[in-house]
Coordinates of C-alpha atoms in Angstrom, one line a residue:
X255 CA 105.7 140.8 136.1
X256 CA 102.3 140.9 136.3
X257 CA 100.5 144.5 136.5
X258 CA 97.8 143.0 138.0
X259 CA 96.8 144.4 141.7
X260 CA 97.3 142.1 143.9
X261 CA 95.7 142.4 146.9
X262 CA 97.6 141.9 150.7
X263 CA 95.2 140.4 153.3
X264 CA 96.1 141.9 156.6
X265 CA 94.2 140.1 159.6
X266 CA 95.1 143.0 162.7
X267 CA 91.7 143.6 163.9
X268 CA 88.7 142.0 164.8
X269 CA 86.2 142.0 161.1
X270 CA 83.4 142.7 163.9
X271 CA 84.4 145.1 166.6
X272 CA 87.8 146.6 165.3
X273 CA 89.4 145.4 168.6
X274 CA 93.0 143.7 168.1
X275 CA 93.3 139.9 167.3
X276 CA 95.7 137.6 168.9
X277 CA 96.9 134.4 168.1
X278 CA 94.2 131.4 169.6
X279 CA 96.2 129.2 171.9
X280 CA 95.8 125.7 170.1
X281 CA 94.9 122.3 171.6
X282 CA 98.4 122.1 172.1
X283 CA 98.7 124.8 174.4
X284 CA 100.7 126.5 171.6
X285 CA 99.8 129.4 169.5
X286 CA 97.7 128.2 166.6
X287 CA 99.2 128.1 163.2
X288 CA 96.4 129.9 161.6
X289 CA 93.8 130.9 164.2
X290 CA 93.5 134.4 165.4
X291 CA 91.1 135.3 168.4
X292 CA 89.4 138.4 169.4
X293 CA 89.6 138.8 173.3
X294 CA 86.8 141.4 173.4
X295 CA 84.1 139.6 171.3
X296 CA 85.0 136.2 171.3
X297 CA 85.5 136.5 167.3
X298 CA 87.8 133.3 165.6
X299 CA 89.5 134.1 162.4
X300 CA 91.1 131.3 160.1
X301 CA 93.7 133.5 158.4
X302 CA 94.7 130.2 156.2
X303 CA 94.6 131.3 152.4
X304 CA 94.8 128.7 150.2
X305 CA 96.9 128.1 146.7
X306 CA 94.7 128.0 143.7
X307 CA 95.5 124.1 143.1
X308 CA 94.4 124.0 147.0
X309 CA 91.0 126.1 146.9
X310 CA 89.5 123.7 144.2
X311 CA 90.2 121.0 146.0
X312 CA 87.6 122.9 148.9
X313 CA 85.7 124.2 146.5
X314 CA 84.7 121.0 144.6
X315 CA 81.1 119.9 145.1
X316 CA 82.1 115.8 144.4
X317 CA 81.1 113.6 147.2
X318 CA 84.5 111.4 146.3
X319 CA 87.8 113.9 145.9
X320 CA 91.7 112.1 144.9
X321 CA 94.3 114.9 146.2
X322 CA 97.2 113.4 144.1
X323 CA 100.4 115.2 144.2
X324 CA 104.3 115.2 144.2
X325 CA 106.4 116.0 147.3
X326 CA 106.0 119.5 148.9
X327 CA 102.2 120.3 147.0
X328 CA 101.1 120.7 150.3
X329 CA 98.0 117.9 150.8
X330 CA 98.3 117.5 154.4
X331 CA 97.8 121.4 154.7
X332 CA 95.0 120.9 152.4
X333 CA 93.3 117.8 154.1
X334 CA 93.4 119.2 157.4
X335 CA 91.8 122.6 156.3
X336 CA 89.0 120.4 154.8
X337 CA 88.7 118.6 157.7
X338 CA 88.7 120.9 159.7
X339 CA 86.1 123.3 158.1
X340 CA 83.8 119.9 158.1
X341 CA 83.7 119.3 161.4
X342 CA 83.2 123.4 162.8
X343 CA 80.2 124.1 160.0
X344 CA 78.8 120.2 160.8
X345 CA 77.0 119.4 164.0
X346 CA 77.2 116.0 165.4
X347 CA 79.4 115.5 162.0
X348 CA 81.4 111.7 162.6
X349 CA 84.5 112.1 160.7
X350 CA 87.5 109.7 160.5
X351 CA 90.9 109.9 159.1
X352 CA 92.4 106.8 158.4
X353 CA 96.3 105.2 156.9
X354 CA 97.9 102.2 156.3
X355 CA 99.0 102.6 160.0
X356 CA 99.0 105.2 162.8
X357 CA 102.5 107.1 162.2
X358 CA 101.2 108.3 158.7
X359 CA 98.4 110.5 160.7
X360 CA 99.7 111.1 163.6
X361 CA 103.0 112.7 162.2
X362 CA 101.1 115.1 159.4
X363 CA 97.1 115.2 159.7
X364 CA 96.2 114.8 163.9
X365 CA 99.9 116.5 164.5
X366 CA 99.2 120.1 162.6
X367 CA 94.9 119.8 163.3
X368 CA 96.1 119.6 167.0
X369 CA 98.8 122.4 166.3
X370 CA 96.0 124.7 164.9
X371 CA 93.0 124.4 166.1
X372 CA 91.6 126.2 169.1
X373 CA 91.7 124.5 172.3
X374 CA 88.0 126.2 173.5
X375 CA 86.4 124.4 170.1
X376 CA 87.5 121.3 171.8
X377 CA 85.3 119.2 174.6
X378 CA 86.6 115.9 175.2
X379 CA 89.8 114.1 173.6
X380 CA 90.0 110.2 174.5
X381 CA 93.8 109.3 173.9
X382 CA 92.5 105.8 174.4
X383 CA 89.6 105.8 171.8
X384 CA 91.7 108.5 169.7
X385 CA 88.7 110.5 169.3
X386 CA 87.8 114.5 169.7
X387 CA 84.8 115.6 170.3
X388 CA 84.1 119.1 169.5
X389 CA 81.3 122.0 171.5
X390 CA 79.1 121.3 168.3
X391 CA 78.8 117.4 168.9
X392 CA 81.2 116.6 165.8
X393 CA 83.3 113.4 166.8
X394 CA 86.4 113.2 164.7
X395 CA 88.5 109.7 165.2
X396 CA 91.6 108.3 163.7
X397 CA 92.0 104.6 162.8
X398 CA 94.2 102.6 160.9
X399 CA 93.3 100.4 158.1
X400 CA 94.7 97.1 159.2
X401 CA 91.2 95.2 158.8
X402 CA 88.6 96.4 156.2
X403 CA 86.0 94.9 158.2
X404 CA 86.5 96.8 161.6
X405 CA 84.7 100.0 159.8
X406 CA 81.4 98.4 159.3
X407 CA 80.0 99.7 162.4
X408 CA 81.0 103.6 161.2
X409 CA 78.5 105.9 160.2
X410 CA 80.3 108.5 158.9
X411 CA 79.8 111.9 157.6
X412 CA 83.3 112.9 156.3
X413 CA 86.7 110.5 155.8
X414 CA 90.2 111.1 154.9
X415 CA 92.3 108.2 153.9
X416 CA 96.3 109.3 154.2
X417 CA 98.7 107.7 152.0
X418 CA 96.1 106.5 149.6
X419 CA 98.5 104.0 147.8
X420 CA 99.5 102.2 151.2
X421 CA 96.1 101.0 151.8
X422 CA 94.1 98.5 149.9
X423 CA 91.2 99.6 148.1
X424 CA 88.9 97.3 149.8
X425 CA 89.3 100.2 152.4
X426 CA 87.9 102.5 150.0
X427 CA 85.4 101.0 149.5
X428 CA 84.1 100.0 152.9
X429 CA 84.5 103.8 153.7
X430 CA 82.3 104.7 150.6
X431 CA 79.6 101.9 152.2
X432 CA 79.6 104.5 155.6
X433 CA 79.1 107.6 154.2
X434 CA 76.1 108.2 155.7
X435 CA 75.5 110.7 158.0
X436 CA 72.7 112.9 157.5
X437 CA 74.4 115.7 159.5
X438 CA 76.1 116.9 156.4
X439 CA 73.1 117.8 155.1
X440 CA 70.1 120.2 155.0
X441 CA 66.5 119.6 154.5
X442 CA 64.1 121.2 151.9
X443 CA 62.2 123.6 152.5
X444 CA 58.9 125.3 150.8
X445 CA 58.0 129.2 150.5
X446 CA 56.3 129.2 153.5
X447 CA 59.2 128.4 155.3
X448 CA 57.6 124.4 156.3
X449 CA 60.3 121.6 156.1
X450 CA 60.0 119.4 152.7
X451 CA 59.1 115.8 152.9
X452 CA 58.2 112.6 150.7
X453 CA 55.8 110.3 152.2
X454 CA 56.8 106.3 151.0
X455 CA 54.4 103.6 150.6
X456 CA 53.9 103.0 154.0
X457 CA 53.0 106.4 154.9
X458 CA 55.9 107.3 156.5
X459 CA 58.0 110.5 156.1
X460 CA 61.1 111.2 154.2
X461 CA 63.2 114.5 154.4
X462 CA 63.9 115.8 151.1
X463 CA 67.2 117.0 151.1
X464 CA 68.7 120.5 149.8
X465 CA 72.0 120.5 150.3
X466 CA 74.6 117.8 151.0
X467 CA 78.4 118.3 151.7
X468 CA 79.4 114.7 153.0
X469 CA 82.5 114.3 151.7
X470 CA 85.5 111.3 151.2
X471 CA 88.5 111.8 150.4
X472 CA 91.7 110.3 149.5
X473 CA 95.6 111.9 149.5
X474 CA 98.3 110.0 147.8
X475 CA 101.0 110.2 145.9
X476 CA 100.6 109.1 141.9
X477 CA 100.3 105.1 141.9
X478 CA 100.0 102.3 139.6
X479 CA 97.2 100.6 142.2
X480 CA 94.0 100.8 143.1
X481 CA 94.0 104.8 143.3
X482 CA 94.5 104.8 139.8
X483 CA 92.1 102.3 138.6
X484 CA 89.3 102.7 141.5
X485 CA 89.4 106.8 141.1
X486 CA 91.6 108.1 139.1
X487 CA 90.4 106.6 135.3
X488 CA 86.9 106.2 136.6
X489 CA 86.8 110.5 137.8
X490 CA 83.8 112.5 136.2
X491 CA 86.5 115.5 136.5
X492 CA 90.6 115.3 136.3
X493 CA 92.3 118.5 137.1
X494 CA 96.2 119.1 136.5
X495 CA 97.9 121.9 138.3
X496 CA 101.6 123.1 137.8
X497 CA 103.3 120.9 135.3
X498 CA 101.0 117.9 135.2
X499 CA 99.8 118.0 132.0
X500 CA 99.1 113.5 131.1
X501 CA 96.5 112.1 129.1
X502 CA 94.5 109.5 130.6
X503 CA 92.2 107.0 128.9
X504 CA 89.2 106.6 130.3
X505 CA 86.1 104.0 129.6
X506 CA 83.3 106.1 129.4
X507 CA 80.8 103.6 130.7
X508 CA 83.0 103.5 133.8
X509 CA 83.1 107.4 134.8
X510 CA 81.0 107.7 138.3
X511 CA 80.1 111.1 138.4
X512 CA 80.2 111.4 142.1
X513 CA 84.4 110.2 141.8
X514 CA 87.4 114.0 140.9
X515 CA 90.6 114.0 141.0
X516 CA 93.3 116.4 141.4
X517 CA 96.7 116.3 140.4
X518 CA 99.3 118.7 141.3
X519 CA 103.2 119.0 140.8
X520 CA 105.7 120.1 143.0
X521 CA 106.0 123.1 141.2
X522 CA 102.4 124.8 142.5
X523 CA 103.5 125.4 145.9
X524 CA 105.3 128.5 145.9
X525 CA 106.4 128.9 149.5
X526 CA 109.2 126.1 148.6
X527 CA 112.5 127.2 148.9
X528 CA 113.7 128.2 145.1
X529 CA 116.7 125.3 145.1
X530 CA 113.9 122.4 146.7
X531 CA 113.0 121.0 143.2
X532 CA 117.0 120.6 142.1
X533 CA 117.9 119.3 144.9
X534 CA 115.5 116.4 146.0
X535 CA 115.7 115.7 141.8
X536 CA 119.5 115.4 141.6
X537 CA 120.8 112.3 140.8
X538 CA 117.4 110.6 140.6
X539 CA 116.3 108.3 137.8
X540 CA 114.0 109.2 135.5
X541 CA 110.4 107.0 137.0
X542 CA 111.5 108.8 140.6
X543 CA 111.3 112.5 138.8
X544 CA 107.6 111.8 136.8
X545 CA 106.1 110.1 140.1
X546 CA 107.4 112.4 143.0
X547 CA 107.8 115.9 141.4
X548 CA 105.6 115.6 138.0
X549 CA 103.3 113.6 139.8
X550 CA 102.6 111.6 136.6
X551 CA 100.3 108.0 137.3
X552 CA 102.0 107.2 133.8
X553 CA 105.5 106.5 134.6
X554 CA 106.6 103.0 133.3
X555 CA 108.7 102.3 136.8
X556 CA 107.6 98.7 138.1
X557 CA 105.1 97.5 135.1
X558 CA 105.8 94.5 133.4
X559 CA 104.1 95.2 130.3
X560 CA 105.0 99.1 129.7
X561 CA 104.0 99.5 126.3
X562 CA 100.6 97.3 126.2
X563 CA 98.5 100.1 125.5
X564 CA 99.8 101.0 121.9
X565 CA 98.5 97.5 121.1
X566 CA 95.0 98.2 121.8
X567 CA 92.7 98.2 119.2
X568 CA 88.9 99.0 118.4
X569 CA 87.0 96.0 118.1
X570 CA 85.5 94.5 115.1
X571 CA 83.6 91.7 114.6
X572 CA 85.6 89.1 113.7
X573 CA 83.5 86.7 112.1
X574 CA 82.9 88.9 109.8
X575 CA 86.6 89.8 108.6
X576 CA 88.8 86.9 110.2
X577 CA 86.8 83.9 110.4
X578 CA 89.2 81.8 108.5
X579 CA 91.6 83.2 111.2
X580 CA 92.6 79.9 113.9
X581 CA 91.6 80.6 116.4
X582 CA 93.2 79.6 120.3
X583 CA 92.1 79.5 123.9
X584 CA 93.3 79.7 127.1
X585 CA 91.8 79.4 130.5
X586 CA 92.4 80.6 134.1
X587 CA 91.0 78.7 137.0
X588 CA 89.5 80.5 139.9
X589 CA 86.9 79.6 142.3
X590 CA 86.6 82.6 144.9
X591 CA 89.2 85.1 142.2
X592 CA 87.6 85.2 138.4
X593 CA 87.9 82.5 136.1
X594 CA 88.9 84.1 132.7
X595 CA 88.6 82.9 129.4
X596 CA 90.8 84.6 126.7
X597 CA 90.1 84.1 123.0
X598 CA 92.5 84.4 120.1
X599 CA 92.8 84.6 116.5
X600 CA 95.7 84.7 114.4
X601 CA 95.9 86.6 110.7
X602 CA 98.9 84.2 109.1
X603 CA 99.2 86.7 106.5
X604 CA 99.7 90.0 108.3
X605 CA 101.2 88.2 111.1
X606 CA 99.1 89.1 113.8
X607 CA 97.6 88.0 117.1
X608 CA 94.1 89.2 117.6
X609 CA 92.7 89.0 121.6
X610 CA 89.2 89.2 120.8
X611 CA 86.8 88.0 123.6
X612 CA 87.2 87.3 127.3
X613 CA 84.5 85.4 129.2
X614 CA 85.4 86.6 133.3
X615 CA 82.9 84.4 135.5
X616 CA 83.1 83.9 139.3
X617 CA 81.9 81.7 141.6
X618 CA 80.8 79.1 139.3
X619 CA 80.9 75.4 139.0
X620 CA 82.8 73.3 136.5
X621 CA 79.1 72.6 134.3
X622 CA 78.9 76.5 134.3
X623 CA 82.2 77.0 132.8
X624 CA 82.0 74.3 130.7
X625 CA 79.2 75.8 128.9
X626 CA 80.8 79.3 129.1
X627 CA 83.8 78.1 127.3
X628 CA 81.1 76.1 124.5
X629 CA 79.1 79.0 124.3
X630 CA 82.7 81.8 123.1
X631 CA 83.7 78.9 120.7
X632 CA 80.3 78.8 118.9
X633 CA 81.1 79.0 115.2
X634 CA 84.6 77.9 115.2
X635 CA 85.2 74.3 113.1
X636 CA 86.9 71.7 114.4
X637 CA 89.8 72.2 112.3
X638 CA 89.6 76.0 113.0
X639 CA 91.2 75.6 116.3
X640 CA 95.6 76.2 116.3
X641 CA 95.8 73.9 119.2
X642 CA 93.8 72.0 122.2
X643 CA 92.5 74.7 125.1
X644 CA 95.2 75.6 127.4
X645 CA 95.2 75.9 131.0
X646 CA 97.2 76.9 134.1
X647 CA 99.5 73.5 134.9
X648 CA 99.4 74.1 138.3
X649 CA 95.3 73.1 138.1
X650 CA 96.6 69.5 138.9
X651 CA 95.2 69.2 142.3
X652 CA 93.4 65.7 143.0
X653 CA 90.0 65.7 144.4
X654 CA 88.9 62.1 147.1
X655 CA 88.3 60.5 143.0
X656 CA 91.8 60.8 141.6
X657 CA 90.6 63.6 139.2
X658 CA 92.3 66.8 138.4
X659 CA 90.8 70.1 137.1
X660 CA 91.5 68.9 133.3
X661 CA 90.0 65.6 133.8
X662 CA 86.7 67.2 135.0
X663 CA 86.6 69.6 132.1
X664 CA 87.0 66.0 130.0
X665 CA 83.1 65.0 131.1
X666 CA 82.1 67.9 129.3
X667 CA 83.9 66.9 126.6
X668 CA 87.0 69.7 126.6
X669 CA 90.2 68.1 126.2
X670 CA 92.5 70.9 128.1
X671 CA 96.5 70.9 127.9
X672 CA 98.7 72.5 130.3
X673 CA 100.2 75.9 129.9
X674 CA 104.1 76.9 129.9
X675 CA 105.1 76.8 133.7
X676 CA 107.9 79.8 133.5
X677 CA 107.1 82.7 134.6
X678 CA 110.4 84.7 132.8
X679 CA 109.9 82.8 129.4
X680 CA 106.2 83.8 129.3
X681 CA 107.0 88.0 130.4
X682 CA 109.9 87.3 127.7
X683 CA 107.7 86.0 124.8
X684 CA 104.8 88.3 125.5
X685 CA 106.6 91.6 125.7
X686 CA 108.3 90.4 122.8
X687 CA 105.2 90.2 120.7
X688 CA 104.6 93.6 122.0
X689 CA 107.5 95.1 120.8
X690 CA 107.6 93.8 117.5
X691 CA 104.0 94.9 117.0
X692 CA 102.6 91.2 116.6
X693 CA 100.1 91.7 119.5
X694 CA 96.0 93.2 119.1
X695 CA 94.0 93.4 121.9
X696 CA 90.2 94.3 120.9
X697 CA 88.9 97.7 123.4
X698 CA 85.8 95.1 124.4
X699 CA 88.5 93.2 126.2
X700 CA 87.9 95.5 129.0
X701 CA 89.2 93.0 132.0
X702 CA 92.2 92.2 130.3
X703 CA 93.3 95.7 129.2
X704 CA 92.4 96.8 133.1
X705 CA 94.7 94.3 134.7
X706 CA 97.8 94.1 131.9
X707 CA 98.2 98.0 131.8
X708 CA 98.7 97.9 136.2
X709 CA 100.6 94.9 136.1
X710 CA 103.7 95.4 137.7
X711 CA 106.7 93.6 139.9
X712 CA 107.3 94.2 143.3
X713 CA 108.1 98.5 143.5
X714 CA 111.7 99.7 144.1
X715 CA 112.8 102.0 146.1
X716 CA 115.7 104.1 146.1
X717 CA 117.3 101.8 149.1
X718 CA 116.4 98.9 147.2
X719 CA 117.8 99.6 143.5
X720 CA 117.3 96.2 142.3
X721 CA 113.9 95.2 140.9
X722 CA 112.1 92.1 142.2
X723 CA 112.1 89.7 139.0
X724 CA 109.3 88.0 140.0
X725 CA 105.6 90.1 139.0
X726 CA 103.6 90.5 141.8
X727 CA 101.4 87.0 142.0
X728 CA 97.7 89.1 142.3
X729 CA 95.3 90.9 139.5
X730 CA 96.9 88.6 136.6
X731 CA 93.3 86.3 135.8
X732 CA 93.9 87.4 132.4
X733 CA 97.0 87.8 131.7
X734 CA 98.5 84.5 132.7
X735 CA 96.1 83.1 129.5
X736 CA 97.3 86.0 127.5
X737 CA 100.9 85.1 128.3
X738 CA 100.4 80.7 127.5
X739 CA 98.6 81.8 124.2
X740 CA 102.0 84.0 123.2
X741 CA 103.8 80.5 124.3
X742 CA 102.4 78.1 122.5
X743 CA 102.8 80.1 118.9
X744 CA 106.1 80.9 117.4
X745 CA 107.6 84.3 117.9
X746 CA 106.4 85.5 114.6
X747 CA 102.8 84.2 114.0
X748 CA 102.8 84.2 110.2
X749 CA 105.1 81.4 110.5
X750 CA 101.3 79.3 110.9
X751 CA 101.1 79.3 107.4
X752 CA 104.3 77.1 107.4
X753 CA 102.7 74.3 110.2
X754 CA 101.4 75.0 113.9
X755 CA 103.7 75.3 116.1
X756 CA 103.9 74.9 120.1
X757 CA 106.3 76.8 122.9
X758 CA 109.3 74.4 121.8
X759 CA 108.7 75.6 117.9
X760 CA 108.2 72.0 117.3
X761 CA 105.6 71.9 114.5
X762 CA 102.4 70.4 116.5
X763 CA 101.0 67.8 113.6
X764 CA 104.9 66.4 114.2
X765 CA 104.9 66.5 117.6
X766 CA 102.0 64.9 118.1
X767 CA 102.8 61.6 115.9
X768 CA 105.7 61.4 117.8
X769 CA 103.5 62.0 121.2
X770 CA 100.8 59.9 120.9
X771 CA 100.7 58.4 124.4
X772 CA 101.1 61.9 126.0
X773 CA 98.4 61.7 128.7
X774 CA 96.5 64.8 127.1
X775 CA 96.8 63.8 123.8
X776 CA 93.2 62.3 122.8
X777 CA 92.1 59.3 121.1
X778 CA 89.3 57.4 120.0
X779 CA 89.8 54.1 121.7
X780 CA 91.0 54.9 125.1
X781 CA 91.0 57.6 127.4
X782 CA 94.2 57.7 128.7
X783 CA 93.8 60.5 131.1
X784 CA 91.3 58.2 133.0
X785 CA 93.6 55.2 132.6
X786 CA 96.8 57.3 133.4
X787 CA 98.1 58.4 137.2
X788 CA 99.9 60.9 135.3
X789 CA 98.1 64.1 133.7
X790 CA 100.2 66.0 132.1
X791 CA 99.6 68.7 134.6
X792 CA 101.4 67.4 137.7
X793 CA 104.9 68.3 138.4
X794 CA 106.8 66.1 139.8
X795 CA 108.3 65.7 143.7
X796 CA 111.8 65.5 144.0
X797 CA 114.0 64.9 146.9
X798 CA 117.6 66.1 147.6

């Protein structure tokens, strides 16, 4: 044991006047959890004394704070303490907390404020517009994040989103639009005591600002989503309390310095009864133990391609020492999601498939993509390419001219071919070339990497024990050309130097003699895609 002094706060008497303190009555009509009151002098004492992993969290000057932690590390207690201390030091402060749905605040955050604080800091409470309205003029409301677009109007000073991982990060980010208020801060001001301000072009003053403690923040427990991706890996600052003790890649040209996070295992909170952490683990699998309790954002629960990252490599130019490599594309369609080009080159001799370019475009028309697609495949011969461009099959829709997606791409002169349709073959072959060490993916392919390393099926839950086998059908622009590339080679890609091959392992100079009036098979003399009903993208309708 430590021989440290420690030293015992003891909160008896008034700090001012030496009179006895009693407990504040809370909004609740209850004694407040923390709150003591001085009857002679009107004095208020918070006697709340945070853990260490719980003071930083106050104590950090970031505009955007992630409180991640495992069960029992206490972030309610800490969010509402923040809160809290926003709204009593912050005149006219407008601060929201906000979850998935009501429940999630109302039974942690709005139940232990109302618990605490006392009722003679409150003025008006509208149950209707759930909003409090403290002496100073701070408003504090609670709303649920069913629609994104019902916090435009906000001009907040402070939020606090509950349950992080519930929500979707369009949320976020609409809360990170209103953070606005200027009554979380304080203006400049010069020796002689004058305020501070800049004067624009127009002649028209601007405070210069001092000091400014507006603040978001966002609890959760650890997360494969958006909390991981939108704050975690993009933090300036990642701080590990307890047992946490993961490495986490980050892109440096991605940091936001205005973005910590805090991560915190169950073992930091020290009030827990001694038997809590063996009994809530026992009997748990493994991915339960490193989210909840070790509060690890690097447990392989759920993803579909654990092990992608030990195929990343730094890129190289590949011109210089592949460009006798074939090389293969595929392309994924989108019109308001990304349209992704994915670029491939294949080293017969080490037996190797290099990802070396991706081309992500939005919102663009077919002329655009068209010269995207010519523009990645500059340099490469004609006879440099392992196979036609592939593309989803399901981009067989019809437009009022009988043409499909392919057949447009044709008046550009890019002869595309369908991609394999199953979605268990593809996660089959893919992870297989991941396993056997067959797979490269160059660091520049930054899109790529940021979606396959997240992609996961639909979570489990300890009532639900089996796994959805089905991915979940979002963030996969990428990967779904990544996975028809891995389809149409054979398992081990140095069997190229024996022939080309396609997803049947049929060698394709073969196949194609024997497939000469396939649809998407070219020829000089006719364009059979224009004279053909049938595209070689369509799937047929069948009735039973």
């Amino acid at each position: 044991m430590s021989n440290q002094k420690k030293t015992i706060r003891k909160f008896n008497t008034c700090p001012r006047c030496r009179s006895p303190l009693a407990p504040a009555i809370s909004y609740t009509g209850t004694p407040s959890t923390f709150w003591l009151e001085c009857r002679k002098c009107n004095t208020f004492v918070n006697t709340y004394m945070p853990l260490p992993h719980q003071e930083a969290i106050h104590r950090d000057p970031h505009k955007l704070i992630g409180n991640f932690g495992g069960y029992g590390t206490g972030k309610s207690l800490t969010d509402y303490q923040d809160l809290v201390k926003h709204i009593l030091i912050t005149p006219n402060a407008d601060a929201m907390v906000a979850a998935n749905i009501s429940y999630q605040y109302e039974q942690t955050v709005k139940k232990e404020l109302e618990k605490d604080i006392p009722a003679c800091f409150v003025d008006v409470y509208s149950v209707k517009n759930q909003k409090m309205v403290l002496l100073n003029g701070a408003v504090l409301q609670y709303r649920p994040l069913d629609d994104p677009n019902k916090l435009r109007s906000n001009n907040l000073s402070y939020f606090l989103i509950i349950e992080g991982s519930e929500t979707g990060a369009e949320s976020f980010h609409q809360l990170k639009t209103r953070l606005r208020n200027n009554a979380a801060t304080l203006q400049a001001i010069d020796d002689n005591g004058d305020l501070v301000w800049d004067i624009d072009p127009n002649g028209r003053q601007i405070p210069v600002i001092a000091h400014d403690w507006r603040k978001g923040i966002v609890e959760s427990n650890p997360d494969a989503g958006w909390i991981k991706t939108d704050m975690l890996l993009v933090s300036d600052k990642i701080l590990q309390y307890g047992k946490a003790n993961d490495h986490y890649e980050q892109d440096p040209a991605t940091v936001d310095d205005k973005i910590s996070s805090h991560i915190a295992t169950t073992h930091v909170n020290t009030f827990l009864p001694n038997d809590y952490i063996d009994m809530i683990c026992k009997n748990k699998p493994d991915w339960w133990v490193n989210r909840f309790v070790n509060s690890s954002f690097m447990y392989a629960e759920g993803l579909v391609y654990p092990n992608v990252r030990k195929c990343i490599t730094p890129y190289f130019d590949i011109e210089q020492v592949g460009s006798h490599w074939k090389r293969i594309v595929a392309f994924d369609y989108g019109l308001s999601d990304n349209a992704v080009f994915i670029f491939g080159a294949v080293d017969e001799q080490a037996g190797l498939l290099y990802i070396y370019k991706e081309i992500v475009m939005n919102n663009n028309n077919i002329e655009e993509l068209a010269t995207a697609f010519k523009r990645g495949a500059e340099g490469i011969p004609i006879g440099g390419w392992i196979t036609q461009p592939i593309m989803d099959p399901k981009s067989n829709k019809r437009d009022f001219n009988k043409k499909d997606l392919a057949t447009h791409f044709l008046d550009y002169g890019i002869a595309f071919k369908p991609g394999h349709v199953s979605i268990d073959a593809r996660v089959l072959r893919l992870n297989t070339y991941i396993e056997t060490d067959r797979l490269r993916i160059m660091d520049n392919c930054t899109y790529l990497i940021s979606e396959i390393t997240d992609y996961k099926f639909k979570e489990r839950t300890l009532d639900n024990k089996k796994r959805e086998v089905k991915p979940e059908d979002k963030n996969n622009h990428a990967i779904n050309p990544l996975e028809w590339i891995c389809m149409e080679l054979p398992s081990n890609p140095a069997n190229l130097t024996l022939g080309v091959y396609n997803q049947q392992g049929l060698e394709l100079g073969e196949e194609a003699q024997k497939n000469r009036a396939v649809p998407w098979q070219l020829r000089d003399d006719t364009d059979l895609i224009e004279s053909s009903e049938y595209t070689g993208f369509e799937v047929p309708d069948y009735e039973f």
